[in-house]
Amino acid sequence: MPPNLLPIVVTSIRTRIEEGFWMKSDRSSLLAAAIGCLTLALSTSPSSAQIRKMLYDEVSSGYIVTEKKSGVLSTLFEYSMQWSCPTICLEALQALKAVSHNYPNIVSACWEKVSAIVHGFLSTVCLEAPSRQSSDHVGSPSSFNNEKVLITAIKVLDEGLRAVSGFQGTEDLSDDKLMDIPFASDCIRMKKVSSAPSYELECKDDVIVNFESCGSGSQQWCEAIEKHMPLILCHSSAMVRAASVTCFAGMTSSVFICFSKEKQDFILSSLVHAAVHDNVPSVRSAACRAIGIISCFPQVCQSAEVLDKFIHAVEINTRDALISVRITASWALANICDAICHSDRILPYGQMGSNSNTQVIVSLSECALHLTKDGDKVKSNAVRALGYISRILKSSTSKFQGTSAGHHDRMTDAYLNSENLMVCQQNCASDSLQDLNRLERIVHAFISCITTGNVKVQWNVCHALGNLFLNETLRLQDMDWTPVVFGVLLQLLRNSSNFKIRIQAAAALAVPMSMQDYGLSFSEIVQSVEHVMENIDDDQISGPSNFKYRVSLQKQLTLTMLHILRFTSSTNDQNLKDFLVKIFSNDL
């Protein structure tokens, strides 16, 4: 589309709306259709730099504050307050939602107007709504229309809060997370979250209009918690409750940390209550999604008490009869496992809480193992969860010695008598054997999922195996299943028709940090990676989506080969040495 076409369309539609329509009998339907056209124009992706400048100019000129001049935003604000005409109001609210999503940086400048409009409608409709148990008015046209507009108003609030908070999806738990797999291509780290506002154009464009920033969005969130949420969290409509809980899924840790403990507790308790006690599956599913987001906040994932409540709420929903609920609950479960994995790496083992190193891990692993027998959408999340668990399971029989050294100075001599020491060593040895048994069950689940799961499941298995290899207490060369695991990765690398799976398999093969970790599979891995590199140009590309990943696969294969070649030496077996000599001779 020519760059100037979209602004012309938007301006023309706005002018027609302001001038009105000749046929008064159809005025409402024509007006609703015109605003609907504005919504489509404002929703165009990628967003338009010209439209963005148009909106900035309107806000900068004070149109929103004075309401004396016309503009796109002023028009939308005007018609979004026509509550007596639900159709027009609904269309205007949907257009405002599109503005917040595609042009998030202007939301802070007009937040007061957005908040006032949404709160005004919530106050009017929610005070008239029947109690949660009442069936009066259910099914009536006015009730149905009010509910649709109410839900859309909440979505406008949700999108606005995401915009001012800088929401970009589930947060990485550490700044050095990308260093976990040093020989990994950038392509496996890129992801776009559809529910996050579109910030790309805002950052790339050279012309930036500065407004007074409202910090991280905490001020707007506080207002929403105090004014808006009490009206909708316990609404009689399940769809309204689900929409209100979904707002919490757009929060960021920078906002959450600014809240008082009272507000933090309000958010956490609201989510747990909705996930556990609400009778409607869609509400419980929405609560699980929000739990999956908030569990990744550092101040939350380091609290054993909060995680216990979250785990309980999520586990209940992983057993729900509806697959849609189990999908969201399993996704939240995987995020919680990610949070625990991260906390275990930054805190001494067991310091998160008394149960973090035993009961919680056992509970999570059993739940995730059970979910690997579910459908593919649940299975992929279960595999991801097991990957994080496998990274922190303590598989070494020397666990007692490793953990007790730091505590000797604080223990009394009476406690460290020979009898107690022997009991502790026996208990730790027993725990290690149980962890090894659990780890073996997890690995068998990975292998099973490779053969029974779809493309997404297979990708997550490769990702999970990369996490398994990062377990610092694990001696891969001593595990009976190690050759099988490497064989599975090599099979996917050689034969998968999906390039993203092959990229992730190659990345997982670049994780082990010594030749001993590769064990007897080392020679086969070197030869297989080289063979794939040599023949990649002859591969049949199964679909258009794979074209853009060919270069990324080549890059990842190169990085993986560089990694494993570090461990070659004169002590390698003769077949491998002959193979390497042949390769280098051909390249000369």
XYZ file of C-alpha atoms in Angstrom:
588
model
C 0.000 0.000 0.000
C 1.349 3.483 -0.854
C 2.410 5.199 2.395
C 0.063 8.178 1.920
C -3.022 6.112 1.097
C -3.897 5.044 4.649
C -3.817 8.598 6.114
C -6.037 9.767 3.237
C -8.518 6.975 3.956
C -8.583 7.766 7.681
C -9.019 11.497 7.078
C -11.799 10.905 4.543
C -13.726 8.607 6.868
C -13.364 11.016 9.794
C -14.577 13.915 7.628
C -17.612 11.920 6.520
C -18.420 11.082 10.142
C -18.172 14.749 11.158
C -20.310 15.954 8.241
C -22.972 13.355 8.909
C -25.108 11.287 6.569
C -27.977 12.390 4.331
C -30.265 9.473 5.122
C -31.343 10.090 8.678
C -33.266 6.813 8.849
C -30.038 4.855 8.408
C -27.782 7.279 10.271
C -26.923 4.909 13.117
C -26.043 1.964 10.891
C -24.016 4.139 8.500
C -22.184 5.790 11.389
C -21.370 2.408 12.930
C -20.108 1.161 9.563
C -17.925 4.250 9.110
C -16.371 3.855 12.554
C -15.848 0.175 11.749
C -13.864 1.249 8.682
C -11.743 3.466 10.939
C -11.066 0.450 13.146
C -9.833 -1.565 10.173
C -7.591 1.288 9.027
C -6.131 1.789 12.504
C -5.586 -1.982 12.854
C -3.485 -2.240 9.704
C -0.185 -4.010 10.359
C 2.511 -2.844 10.330
C 1.354 0.428 11.783
C 1.721 3.601 9.744
C 4.240 6.327 10.548
C 1.907 8.874 8.931
C -1.045 7.806 11.085
C 1.166 7.908 14.141
C 2.211 11.485 13.349
C -1.420 12.421 12.762
C -2.367 11.120 16.213
C 0.642 12.807 17.843
C -0.246 16.117 16.215
C -3.781 15.857 17.547
C -2.639 15.154 21.097
C 0.109 17.796 20.961
C -2.390 20.444 19.857
C -4.520 19.859 22.919
C -7.545 18.532 21.029
C -8.146 15.854 23.629
C -8.033 18.244 26.573
C -9.958 21.200 25.148
C -12.362 19.173 22.956
C -12.721 22.278 20.779
C -11.235 20.849 17.589
C -11.775 17.702 15.615
C -9.487 14.742 15.140
C -9.525 10.957 14.980
C -9.140 10.495 18.729
C -11.674 13.208 19.570
C -14.185 11.566 17.245
C -13.653 8.152 18.797
C -13.883 9.513 22.337
C -17.122 11.313 21.481
C -18.889 8.266 20.082
C -17.524 5.848 22.676
C -19.576 7.772 25.252
C -22.871 7.286 23.391
C -23.971 4.532 25.736
C -27.599 4.875 24.646
C -26.580 3.520 21.224
C -24.639 0.295 21.933
C -23.750 -0.402 18.288
C -21.991 2.936 17.788
C -20.412 2.821 21.236
C -19.100 -0.690 20.558
C -17.508 0.296 17.241
C -15.846 3.373 18.772
C -14.407 1.330 21.641
C -13.011 -1.248 19.217
C -11.316 1.565 17.305
C -9.772 2.892 20.535
C -8.500 -0.604 21.277
C -6.862 -0.690 17.840
C -5.185 2.669 18.521
C -3.799 1.429 21.845
C -2.431 -1.728 20.242
C -0.897 -0.255 17.085
C 0.159 3.158 18.445
C 0.925 2.472 22.129
C 3.114 5.518 22.775
C 0.195 7.928 22.482
C -1.821 6.183 25.207
C -0.026 7.858 28.119
C -0.923 11.264 26.704
C -4.647 10.494 26.605
C -4.886 7.992 29.462
C -7.118 10.196 31.619
C -9.717 10.328 28.851
C -9.567 6.574 28.242
C -9.838 5.808 31.947
C -12.748 8.206 32.457
C -14.738 6.794 29.542
C -14.246 3.183 30.628
C -14.970 3.942 34.281
C -18.079 5.913 33.378
C -19.476 3.023 31.400
C -18.500 0.454 34.036
C -20.159 2.496 36.768
C -23.377 2.830 34.781
C -23.688 -0.759 33.587
C -22.257 -2.618 36.574
C -24.482 -0.844 39.089
C -27.499 -1.872 37.029
C -26.300 -5.462 36.621
C -28.037 -8.260 38.523
C -26.221 -10.159 41.227
C -23.980 -13.046 40.233
C -26.571 -15.625 41.257
C -29.543 -13.849 39.706
C -30.987 -14.941 36.355
C -33.144 -11.836 35.862
C -32.733 -10.092 32.516
C -30.484 -12.868 31.224
C -30.917 -13.215 27.476
C -32.673 -9.890 26.968
C -31.401 -7.779 24.027
C -30.446 -4.845 26.238
C -28.562 -7.108 28.638
C -26.730 -8.786 25.756
C -25.762 -5.476 24.122
C -24.605 -3.974 27.410
C -22.490 -7.053 28.087
C -20.792 -6.846 24.665
C -20.014 -3.161 25.130
C -18.855 -3.772 28.697
C -16.444 -6.505 27.597
C -15.090 -4.277 24.830
C -14.618 -1.417 27.307
C -12.606 -3.746 29.547
C -10.492 -4.769 26.554
C -9.801 -1.086 25.854
C -8.666 -0.745 29.471
C -6.546 -3.892 29.113
C -4.879 -2.719 25.902
C -4.248 0.736 27.357
C -2.612 -0.717 30.464
C -0.389 -2.939 28.331
C 0.621 0.069 26.244
C 1.607 2.314 29.170
C 3.365 -0.573 30.951
C 5.549 -1.563 28.012
C 4.175 -5.108 28.022
C 5.974 -7.374 25.544
C 4.911 -10.835 26.660
C 6.229 -13.287 29.240
C 9.342 -11.782 30.782
C 12.779 -13.371 30.621
C 13.803 -14.246 34.131
C 17.409 -13.111 33.869
C 19.504 -10.780 31.765
C 22.033 -13.522 31.099
C 19.482 -16.078 29.996
C 20.748 -16.014 26.428
C 24.148 -17.091 27.701
C 22.759 -20.447 28.860
C 23.435 -21.902 25.417
C 26.472 -19.971 24.136
C 26.519 -21.675 20.742
C 22.937 -20.904 19.800
C 21.829 -18.933 16.779
C 19.885 -15.730 17.338
C 17.037 -17.144 15.252
C 15.920 -19.495 18.022
C 15.575 -16.583 20.448
C 13.221 -14.397 18.425
C 9.510 -14.458 19.172
C 6.643 -12.053 18.686
C 3.726 -11.933 21.108
C 0.449 -11.057 19.411
C -1.121 -9.767 22.638
C 1.670 -7.206 23.109
C 1.304 -3.695 21.662
C 3.272 -2.911 18.500
C 6.347 -0.992 19.658
C 8.582 -1.693 16.622
C 7.660 1.368 14.568
C 7.776 3.556 17.659
C 11.414 2.602 18.207
C 12.584 2.631 14.587
C 11.076 5.925 13.519
C 13.419 8.897 13.765
C 10.648 11.409 14.409
C 9.602 10.964 18.017
C 7.267 13.280 19.861
C 7.981 13.302 23.569
C 5.222 13.435 26.140
C 5.478 13.453 29.907
C 6.014 9.846 30.788
C 4.012 8.223 33.536
C 6.882 6.016 34.630
C 6.403 2.310 34.139
C 2.616 2.485 34.079
C 2.265 1.919 37.815
C 0.193 5.079 38.263
C -2.341 3.947 35.669
C -2.416 0.438 37.085
C -3.055 1.745 40.596
C -5.977 3.730 39.250
C -7.365 0.650 37.502
C -7.043 -1.507 40.627
C -8.738 1.080 42.809
C -11.479 2.270 40.429
C -12.138 -0.268 37.685
C -11.338 -3.743 39.003
C -13.732 -3.730 41.995
C -16.607 -3.202 39.548
C -15.824 -6.123 37.248
C -13.863 -8.888 39.016
C -17.012 -10.270 40.662
C -19.467 -9.346 37.912
C -22.432 -11.631 37.230
C -21.250 -12.256 33.659
C -18.543 -14.895 33.262
C -17.286 -13.205 30.091
C -16.854 -9.953 31.993
C -14.997 -11.724 34.801
C -12.738 -13.468 32.278
C -11.965 -10.174 30.525
C -11.166 -8.478 33.837
C -8.821 -11.275 34.963
C -7.124 -11.168 31.554
C -6.032 -7.597 32.312
C -3.605 -8.963 34.918
C -1.960 -11.054 32.173
C -0.731 -7.776 30.633
C 1.143 -6.609 33.719
C 4.924 -6.224 33.895
C 7.283 -6.837 36.811
C 8.368 -3.178 36.772
C 4.755 -2.243 37.508
C 4.152 -4.996 40.059
C 7.213 -4.112 42.124
C 5.949 -0.526 42.519
C 2.753 -1.652 44.244
C 2.219 -1.703 47.974
C 2.030 -5.156 49.560
C -1.704 -4.657 49.920
C -2.155 -4.210 46.162
C 0.191 -7.083 45.361
C -1.765 -9.368 47.680
C -5.016 -8.191 46.082
C -3.768 -9.190 42.623
C -2.377 -12.550 43.728
C -5.413 -13.508 45.804
C -7.799 -12.445 43.024
C -6.042 -14.719 40.540
C -5.851 -17.709 42.875
C -9.507 -17.300 43.861
C -10.609 -17.099 40.221
C -8.501 -20.111 39.218
C -9.679 -22.300 42.084
C -13.212 -21.228 42.945
C -14.860 -19.808 39.826
C -17.395 -22.222 38.350
C -16.861 -21.135 34.740
C -13.974 -22.726 32.774
C -13.191 -19.605 30.718
C -12.605 -17.580 33.892
C -10.348 -20.248 35.383
C -8.433 -20.438 32.103
C -7.941 -16.652 32.051
C -6.723 -16.757 35.656
C -4.213 -19.497 34.794
C -2.845 -17.407 31.935
C -2.342 -14.440 34.263
C -0.702 -16.726 36.829
C 1.654 -17.934 34.102
C 2.692 -14.344 33.390
C 3.039 -13.125 36.978
C 4.864 -16.248 38.198
C 7.835 -15.113 36.075
C 8.236 -11.854 38.028
C 11.435 -12.057 40.151
C 9.675 -10.808 43.279
C 7.040 -13.527 42.851
C 9.101 -16.522 41.724
C 11.403 -16.163 44.748
C 8.502 -16.463 47.187
C 7.814 -20.082 48.145
C 4.473 -19.119 49.699
C 3.162 -17.473 46.532
C 4.453 -20.233 44.260
C 2.780 -22.875 46.436
C -0.565 -21.137 45.948
C 0.031 -20.736 42.222
C 1.063 -24.379 41.825
C -2.034 -25.565 43.685
C -4.293 -23.419 41.497
C -2.647 -24.540 38.266
C -2.502 -28.246 39.160
C -6.235 -28.296 39.804
C -6.883 -26.903 36.345
C -4.524 -29.349 34.614
C -7.116 -31.990 35.553
C -10.058 -30.039 34.124
C -12.422 -31.827 31.749
C -12.049 -29.114 29.097
C -8.947 -29.226 26.919
C -8.936 -25.412 26.601
C -8.446 -25.087 30.361
C -5.762 -27.778 30.452
C -3.829 -26.046 27.665
C -3.660 -22.755 29.573
C -2.976 -24.475 32.892
C -0.136 -26.532 31.396
C 1.337 -23.354 29.890
C 1.261 -21.713 33.328
C 2.800 -24.859 34.844
C 5.732 -24.629 32.427
C 6.259 -20.961 33.302
C 6.239 -21.784 37.016
C 8.862 -24.485 36.407
C 10.925 -21.910 34.505
C 10.620 -19.541 37.475
C 11.714 -22.211 39.960
C 14.596 -23.227 37.695
C 15.791 -19.623 37.578
C 15.426 -19.112 41.337
C 17.320 -22.325 42.003
C 20.227 -20.951 39.966
C 20.408 -17.587 41.741
C 19.677 -18.809 45.292
C 21.399 -21.531 47.327
C 19.694 -24.878 46.913
C 16.622 -25.024 49.110
C 16.696 -21.359 50.122
C 13.445 -20.522 48.304
C 11.506 -22.331 50.960
C 11.351 -25.519 52.950
C 9.617 -27.466 50.192
C 11.317 -26.050 47.123
C 13.881 -28.826 46.770
C 11.666 -31.856 47.367
C 7.894 -31.764 47.561
C 7.388 -28.980 45.023
C 9.690 -30.555 42.434
C 8.107 -33.973 42.949
C 4.615 -32.529 42.613
C 5.460 -30.535 39.488
C 7.280 -33.394 37.783
C 4.473 -35.883 38.455
C 1.909 -33.422 37.151
C 3.948 -32.703 34.010
C 4.660 -36.402 33.399
C 0.934 -37.090 33.517
C 0.290 -34.274 31.025
C 2.704 -35.788 28.472
C -0.058 -38.325 27.788
C -2.547 -35.558 26.904
C -3.126 -33.913 23.507
C -0.311 -32.232 21.607
C -1.097 -28.686 22.787
C -0.907 -29.803 26.410
C 1.979 -32.165 25.740
C 4.209 -29.415 24.333
C 3.798 -27.376 27.525
C 4.376 -30.454 29.694
C 7.630 -31.191 27.871
C 8.788 -27.608 28.360
C 8.029 -27.896 32.086
C 9.975 -31.156 32.361
C 12.930 -29.547 30.613
C 13.225 -26.932 33.351
C 12.756 -29.565 36.064
C 15.432 -31.810 34.546
C 17.887 -28.933 34.724
C 17.633 -28.562 38.503
C 17.193 -32.163 39.655
C 20.227 -33.045 41.763
C 21.492 -36.251 40.237
C 24.833 -36.451 42.073
C 25.167 -38.809 45.042
C 27.466 -36.240 46.612
C 24.576 -33.863 47.180
C 24.963 -33.948 50.951
C 28.619 -33.072 50.845
C 27.975 -30.288 48.359
C 25.240 -28.663 50.383
C 26.392 -29.310 53.922
C 29.742 -27.555 53.619
C 28.160 -24.135 53.780
C 26.146 -25.082 56.835
C 28.838 -26.711 59.006
C 29.732 -23.490 60.769
C 26.117 -22.903 61.758
C 25.454 -26.425 63.000
C 26.208 -27.369 66.575
C 28.739 -30.025 67.420
C 25.962 -32.044 69.008
C 24.147 -32.226 65.712
C 27.216 -33.322 63.793
C 27.763 -36.528 65.711
C 28.517 -39.632 63.715
C 25.013 -41.073 64.018
C 23.237 -37.978 62.676
C 25.843 -37.571 59.961
C 25.254 -41.137 58.799
C 21.473 -40.615 58.756
C 21.858 -37.423 56.718
C 24.140 -39.142 54.238
C 21.702 -42.036 53.873
C 18.775 -39.680 53.346
C 20.663 -37.653 50.748
C 21.741 -40.811 48.942
C 18.112 -41.966 48.915
C 16.978 -38.588 47.564
C 19.597 -38.760 44.825
C 18.452 -42.217 43.760
C 14.869 -40.973 43.622
C 15.969 -37.972 41.561
C 17.859 -40.245 39.161
C 14.798 -42.454 38.821
C 12.625 -39.422 38.196
C 15.129 -38.098 35.669
C 15.041 -41.404 33.825
C 11.234 -41.256 33.651
C 11.463 -37.709 32.297
C 13.928 -38.754 29.587
C 11.687 -41.658 28.569
C 8.795 -39.185 28.339
C 10.903 -36.978 26.038
C 11.679 -39.912 23.747
C 8.036 -40.991 23.685
C 6.886 -37.463 22.834
C 9.297 -37.329 19.891
C 7.544 -40.297 18.294
C 3.952 -39.392 19.224
C 3.968 -35.579 19.221
C 3.507 -33.014 16.491
C 6.029 -30.450 15.261
C 5.583 -28.135 18.260
C 6.060 -31.030 20.688
C 9.239 -32.122 18.911
C 10.631 -28.576 19.010
C 9.947 -28.386 22.743
C 11.621 -31.761 23.306
C 14.789 -30.416 21.662
C 14.581 -27.313 23.857
C 14.009 -29.489 26.937
C 17.000 -31.702 26.143
C 19.133 -28.573 25.934
C 18.028 -27.758 29.485
C 18.720 -31.335 30.584
C 22.300 -31.061 29.297
C 22.719 -27.869 31.363
C 22.245 -29.835 34.605
C 25.615 -29.323 36.298
C 25.194 -32.337 38.613
C 24.555 -34.735 35.739
C 27.317 -37.005 34.419
C 25.957 -37.673 30.958
C 28.591 -40.283 30.175
C 27.319 -42.434 33.075
C 23.674 -42.443 31.998
C 22.366 -45.479 30.097
C 19.964 -43.295 28.141
C 22.554 -40.785 26.868
C 23.271 -42.539 23.525
C 19.527 -42.812 22.878
C 19.008 -39.093 23.531
C 21.844 -38.064 21.227
C 20.511 -40.499 18.638
C 17.077 -38.855 18.781
C 18.584 -35.393 18.281
C 20.684 -36.594 15.355
C 17.663 -38.245 13.768
C 15.712 -34.975 13.965
C 18.703 -33.021 12.664
C 19.066 -35.313 9.652
C 15.483 -36.192 8.793
C 13.027 -33.590 10.078
C 11.258 -31.640 7.340
C 10.864 -28.686 9.705
C 13.903 -26.402 9.757
C 13.030 -24.883 13.153
C 13.188 -28.339 14.728
C 16.531 -28.998 13.061
C 17.847 -25.654 14.334
C 16.787 -26.464 17.893
C 18.239 -29.979 17.676
C 21.566 -28.533 16.510
C 21.464 -25.993 19.341
C 20.889 -28.754 21.917
C 23.881 -30.673 20.554
C 26.020 -27.591 21.263
C 25.259 -27.604 25.009
C 27.510 -30.353 26.515
C 30.763 -28.826 27.717
C 33.244 -31.681 27.305
C 33.967 -34.640 25.056
C 33.227 -36.886 28.028
C 29.667 -35.552 28.131
C 29.128 -36.733 24.553
C 30.423 -40.169 25.522
C 30.516 -42.836 22.824
C 28.282 -40.686 20.608
C 30.958 -38.040 20.029
C 32.313 -39.448 16.776
C 28.832 -39.983 15.313
C 27.784 -36.439 16.270
C 30.804 -34.858 14.572
C 30.270 -36.855 11.390
C 26.497 -36.296 11.327
C 26.712 -32.526 11.805
C 29.338 -32.281 9.072
C 27.231 -34.438 6.733
C 24.160 -32.230 7.249
C 26.253 -29.097 6.633
C 27.671 -30.538 3.444
C 24.302 -31.578 2.021
C 22.032 -28.794 3.213
C 21.783 -27.262 -0.261
C 20.350 -30.545 -1.557
C 17.580 -30.695 1.071
C 14.032 -30.587 -0.170
C 12.242 -27.580 1.327
C 8.812 -28.829 2.369
C 7.075 -25.465 2.468
C 7.517 -21.717 1.956
C 7.910 -21.130 5.697
C 11.162 -23.098 5.671
C 12.867 -20.800 3.156
C 13.534 -18.084 5.725
C 15.080 -20.619 8.121
C 17.624 -22.138 5.731
C 20.282 -19.506 6.465
C 19.548 -19.750 10.195
C 20.010 -23.517 10.074
C 23.329 -23.108 8.272
C 24.459 -20.628 10.909
C 23.439 -22.904 13.782
C 25.146 -25.911 12.208
C 28.348 -23.877 11.886
C 28.173 -22.808 15.534
C 27.503 -26.369 16.666
C 30.391 -27.715 14.601
C 32.762 -25.096 16.012
C 31.681 -26.118 19.503
C 32.246 -29.845 19.125
C 35.491 -29.466 17.169
C 36.984 -27.843 20.267
C 37.012 -31.275 21.891
C 38.779 -33.173 19.109
C 42.340 -34.277 19.825
C 44.944 -36.832 18.939
C 43.350 -39.222 21.426
C 40.159 -39.561 19.368
C 39.441 -42.935 17.778
C 41.073 -43.652 14.438
C 37.835 -43.547 12.426
C 37.103 -40.005 13.595
C 40.659 -38.870 12.902
C 40.501 -40.330 9.394
C 37.162 -38.615 8.836
C 38.489 -35.224 9.942
C 41.623 -35.569 7.836
C 39.472 -36.388 4.811
C 37.256 -33.344 5.382
C 40.128 -30.912 5.764
C 41.913 -32.426 2.768
C 38.834 -31.887 0.600
C 38.562 -28.275 1.738
C 42.137 -27.452 0.795
